[in-house]
Short mmCIF file of C-alpha atoms in Angstrom, two decimals:
data_model
loop_
_atom_site.label_atom_id
_atom_site.label_comp_id
_atom_site.label_asym_id
_atom_site.label_seq_id
_atom_site.Cartn_x
_atom_site.Cartn_y
_atom_site.Cartn_z
CA MET P 23 154.41 80.14 64.94
CA LYS P 24 153.58 75.99 63.18
CA LEU P 25 155.35 76.13 60.21
CA LEU P 26 155.23 73.21 57.46
CA LEU P 27 158.67 72.43 55.79
CA LEU P 28 158.93 70.65 53.21
CA GLY P 29 162.67 69.56 51.41
CA VAL P 30 164.57 69.63 54.35
CA THR P 31 167.28 67.28 53.63
CA GLY P 32 168.76 70.03 50.98
CA GLY P 33 171.53 72.73 51.61
CA THR P 34 168.40 75.56 51.60
CA GLY P 35 166.01 73.22 53.40
CA THR P 36 168.90 72.15 55.48
CA ALA P 37 170.19 75.92 56.43
CA LEU P 38 165.73 76.59 56.88
CA LEU P 39 165.45 73.76 59.70
CA SER P 40 168.25 75.03 61.58
CA GLN P 41 166.78 79.13 61.66
CA ALA P 42 163.45 77.78 62.27
CA VAL P 43 164.13 76.07 65.40
CA ALA P 44 166.37 78.25 66.56
CA ALA P 45 163.69 81.44 66.31
CA GLY P 46 161.81 79.15 68.01
CA HIS P 47 159.13 78.22 65.71
CA GLN P 48 157.00 74.99 66.56
CA VAL P 49 158.16 73.11 63.02
CA THR P 50 156.59 69.54 61.46
CA VAL P 51 159.26 68.32 58.28
CA ILE P 52 157.14 65.68 55.65
CA ALA P 53 160.08 63.65 54.40
CA ARG P 54 160.34 60.40 52.38
CA ARG P 55 163.42 59.36 54.71
CA PRO P 56 162.53 61.10 57.73
CA GLU P 57 166.05 58.99 58.99
CA THR P 58 167.55 61.66 56.97
CA VAL P 59 166.68 65.52 58.57
CA ARG P 60 169.13 66.82 60.54
CA VAL P 61 168.17 69.37 63.75
CA ASP P 62 170.49 70.13 66.68
CA ASP P 63 167.45 70.41 68.93
CA ALA P 64 164.70 67.57 68.08
CA SER P 65 162.24 69.49 70.72
CA HIS P 66 160.90 71.60 68.22
CA VAL P 67 160.35 69.09 65.92
CA THR P 68 157.60 66.64 64.64
CA VAL P 69 159.89 64.60 61.86
CA VAL P 70 156.75 62.66 59.54
CA ALA P 71 157.56 60.40 56.59
CA GLY P 72 155.89 60.83 53.42
CA ASP P 73 156.38 61.50 49.91
CA VAL P 74 154.41 64.23 49.04
CA LEU P 75 153.87 63.63 45.39
CA VAL P 76 151.93 60.61 47.07
CA PRO P 77 148.43 62.31 48.88
CA GLY P 78 148.62 59.70 52.47
CA PRO P 79 148.30 59.81 56.25
CA TRP P 80 150.86 62.05 56.10
CA GLN P 81 148.51 64.67 54.79
CA SER P 82 146.76 64.74 59.07
CA ALA P 83 150.42 66.02 59.83
CA ALA P 84 149.89 68.84 58.38
CA ALA P 85 146.35 69.31 58.51
CA GLY P 86 147.04 71.96 61.59
CA HIS P 87 149.15 74.25 60.41
CA ASP P 88 148.68 77.72 58.48
CA THR P 89 152.02 78.52 57.11
CA LEU P 90 154.19 76.00 54.18
CA LEU P 91 157.48 76.64 53.98
CA SER P 92 158.54 74.90 50.66
CA CYS P 93 161.99 74.35 49.49
CA LEU P 94 161.15 70.73 46.84
CA GLY P 95 163.44 70.60 44.43
CA SER P 96 164.73 67.33 41.92
CA THR P 97 168.82 66.38 41.03
CA ASP P 98 167.34 64.40 38.47
CA ARG P 99 168.17 66.45 35.28
CA ARG P 100 166.99 63.90 32.66
CA HIS P 101 163.68 63.34 33.33
CA ALA P 102 159.95 64.95 33.35
CA THR P 103 159.18 65.85 37.77
CA THR P 104 156.17 66.60 39.18
CA ILE P 105 157.90 67.72 42.41
CA TYR P 106 157.19 71.25 42.35
CA SER P 107 153.96 71.29 40.97
CA ARG P 108 152.08 68.28 42.23
CA GLY P 109 153.53 68.48 45.45
CA THR P 110 153.44 72.00 46.21
CA ARG P 111 149.65 71.60 45.44
CA ASN P 112 149.15 68.12 47.55
CA ALA P 113 151.14 69.78 50.68
CA LEU P 114 148.55 72.65 50.41
CA GLU P 115 145.09 70.65 50.22
CA ALA P 116 146.35 68.96 53.21
CA LEU P 117 146.43 73.03 54.71
CA GLY P 118 142.29 73.14 53.58
CA THR P 119 140.79 75.82 52.33
CA SER P 120 141.87 79.24 55.37
CA PRO P 121 141.75 81.85 53.22
CA ASN P 122 144.94 82.49 55.51
CA ARG P 123 146.72 79.83 54.45
CA ARG P 124 150.63 81.24 54.46
CA LEU P 125 152.98 79.37 51.97
CA VAL P 126 156.63 80.48 50.83
CA CYS P 127 158.45 78.38 47.76
CA LEU P 128 161.73 78.19 46.27
CA SER P 129 161.48 78.29 42.03
CA SER P 130 164.24 79.98 40.40
CA ALA P 131 165.78 83.32 38.61
CA GLY P 132 166.86 80.76 35.74
CA LEU P 133 162.87 81.29 34.40
CA TYR P 134 164.29 84.33 32.99
CA VAL P 135 166.01 86.62 31.43
CA ALA P 136 166.01 90.04 32.10
CA PRO P 137 166.83 92.42 28.84
CA THR P 138 169.42 93.98 31.31
CA THR P 139 171.38 90.37 31.59
CA PRO P 140 175.34 90.75 30.10
CA VAL P 141 175.09 89.30 27.10
CA ALA P 142 177.17 86.70 27.80
CA GLN P 143 175.26 85.76 31.11
CA LYS P 144 172.50 85.49 29.03
CA LEU P 145 172.98 83.64 26.35
CA VAL P 146 174.89 80.80 29.13
CA THR P 147 171.27 81.31 31.50
CA ARG P 148 169.86 80.70 27.63
CA LEU P 149 171.59 78.30 25.81
CA VAL P 150 173.52 76.41 29.19
CA VAL P 151 171.49 76.47 31.80
CA GLN P 152 167.76 76.30 30.69
CA ARG P 153 168.74 73.93 28.61
CA MET P 154 170.40 71.51 31.51
CA TYR P 155 166.86 72.38 34.21
CA ARG P 156 164.52 72.11 31.71
CA HIS P 157 162.17 69.83 32.92
CA GLY P 158 162.71 71.28 36.51
CA TYR P 159 161.94 74.38 35.40
CA ASP P 160 159.38 73.10 33.43
CA ASP P 161 157.34 72.37 36.60
CA MET P 162 158.02 75.47 38.21
CA ARG P 163 156.18 77.05 35.55
CA ARG P 164 153.04 75.17 36.37
CA MET P 165 153.75 75.60 39.68
CA GLU P 166 154.13 79.76 40.36
CA GLU P 167 150.71 79.07 37.42
CA ALA P 168 148.79 77.10 39.36
CA LEU P 169 149.75 79.33 42.53
CA HIS P 170 147.80 81.95 40.34
CA GLN P 171 145.08 80.44 40.14
CA GLN P 172 145.11 79.50 44.48
CA ASP P 173 143.09 81.42 46.85
CA VAL P 174 146.72 81.49 48.85
CA ARG P 175 148.73 83.85 50.52
CA TRP P 176 151.91 82.97 48.17
CA THR P 177 155.60 84.39 47.97
CA VAL P 178 157.59 82.53 44.85
CA VAL P 179 161.25 83.45 45.55
CA ARG P 180 163.64 83.17 42.27
CA PRO P 181 167.12 82.84 43.80
CA PRO P 182 170.47 83.00 41.28
CA MET P 183 172.81 80.28 41.45
CA LEU P 184 173.64 79.03 45.68
CA SER P 185 176.35 78.78 47.37
CA ASP P 186 177.14 77.67 51.05
CA ARG P 187 178.90 80.68 52.37
CA PRO P 188 178.34 81.59 56.11
CA PRO P 189 174.77 83.90 56.05
CA THR P 190 175.70 87.80 55.68
CA GLY P 191 172.09 88.82 56.29
CA ASN P 192 172.97 91.30 53.41
CA TYR P 193 171.57 90.13 50.13
CA ARG P 194 168.79 92.32 47.15
CA THR P 195 166.07 91.43 46.80
CA ALA P 196 162.75 92.90 43.67
CA ILE P 197 159.14 92.48 44.11
CA ASN P 198 157.39 91.35 41.22
CA SER P 199 160.55 92.89 39.30
CA HIS P 200 164.05 92.21 38.19
CA LEU P 201 167.29 92.75 39.87
CA GLU P 202 170.35 94.54 38.01
CA ASN P 203 172.67 91.41 37.38
CA PRO P 204 171.39 88.69 39.78
CA ARG P 205 174.86 86.29 40.76
CA THR P 206 174.63 84.39 43.93
CA ILE P 207 173.32 83.21 47.07
CA SER P 208 174.03 81.67 49.96
CA ARG P 209 171.70 78.85 51.44
CA ALA P 210 172.05 80.26 54.07
CA ASP P 211 170.50 83.69 53.63
CA LEU P 212 167.85 82.95 51.06
CA ALA P 213 166.82 80.14 54.40
CA HIS P 214 166.85 83.53 56.33
CA TYR P 215 165.17 85.53 54.05
CA MET P 216 161.54 82.53 53.92
CA LEU P 217 161.71 82.58 57.74
CA ASN P 218 161.04 86.83 57.45
CA ALA P 219 158.57 86.65 53.97
CA ILE P 220 156.55 84.91 56.12
CA GLU P 221 155.00 88.29 57.92
CA ASP P 222 156.23 90.70 55.16
CA PRO P 223 152.57 91.94 53.50
CA SER P 224 154.81 93.59 50.74
CA THR P 225 155.65 89.31 49.58
CA VAL P 226 152.11 87.83 49.80
CA LYS P 227 150.91 86.77 46.33
CA ALA P 228 154.37 87.84 44.96
CA VAL P 229 157.46 86.81 42.88
CA VAL P 230 160.03 87.98 45.04
CA GLU P 231 163.67 88.11 42.92
CA ILE P 232 166.99 87.65 44.84
CA SER P 233 170.52 88.12 45.12
CA SER P 234 173.95 88.69 46.61
#
């Protein structure tokens, strides 16, 4: 399968790239700094320089793909961002207008606090986490709202706190519903799920919560 990957220099993106190559996929990566992309088997990977916030030549390289996996993110907590909404929109536009376009992208479990969440955890999420990451969360909401209006076979994955633990292949998911007490998941397991979700029809046009 030909995959277009965004955000591969972060922890989850690095794991996703490694697993995609190991699974035999042909991968194209769009990266602002191609020299920072780490890959063991470069024979299955094409790295293209480009900023997804700025339309440009990178979109020609993206045009030959139907499947987009996005681990886009921002580490800047102080300023507003459009990396999720505009970056995803620009990449989807580069894929063309085929109704077969497939997108699996990351959002965050922190966007929503379920009524069953323990009180202490609920307070921490609302008073600390949502305030600390408010700029990123605001843009994740814009991205999710925009996807509902697009003719794209999308899946939004909302993980909780991430860890660098080894992959286990064991995790819980809830499709268009909420998990009980989501706590953490390893970046490797999150990447594993993203790859498997590509061909899971139950996740098309769905929001998926995931946790160990």
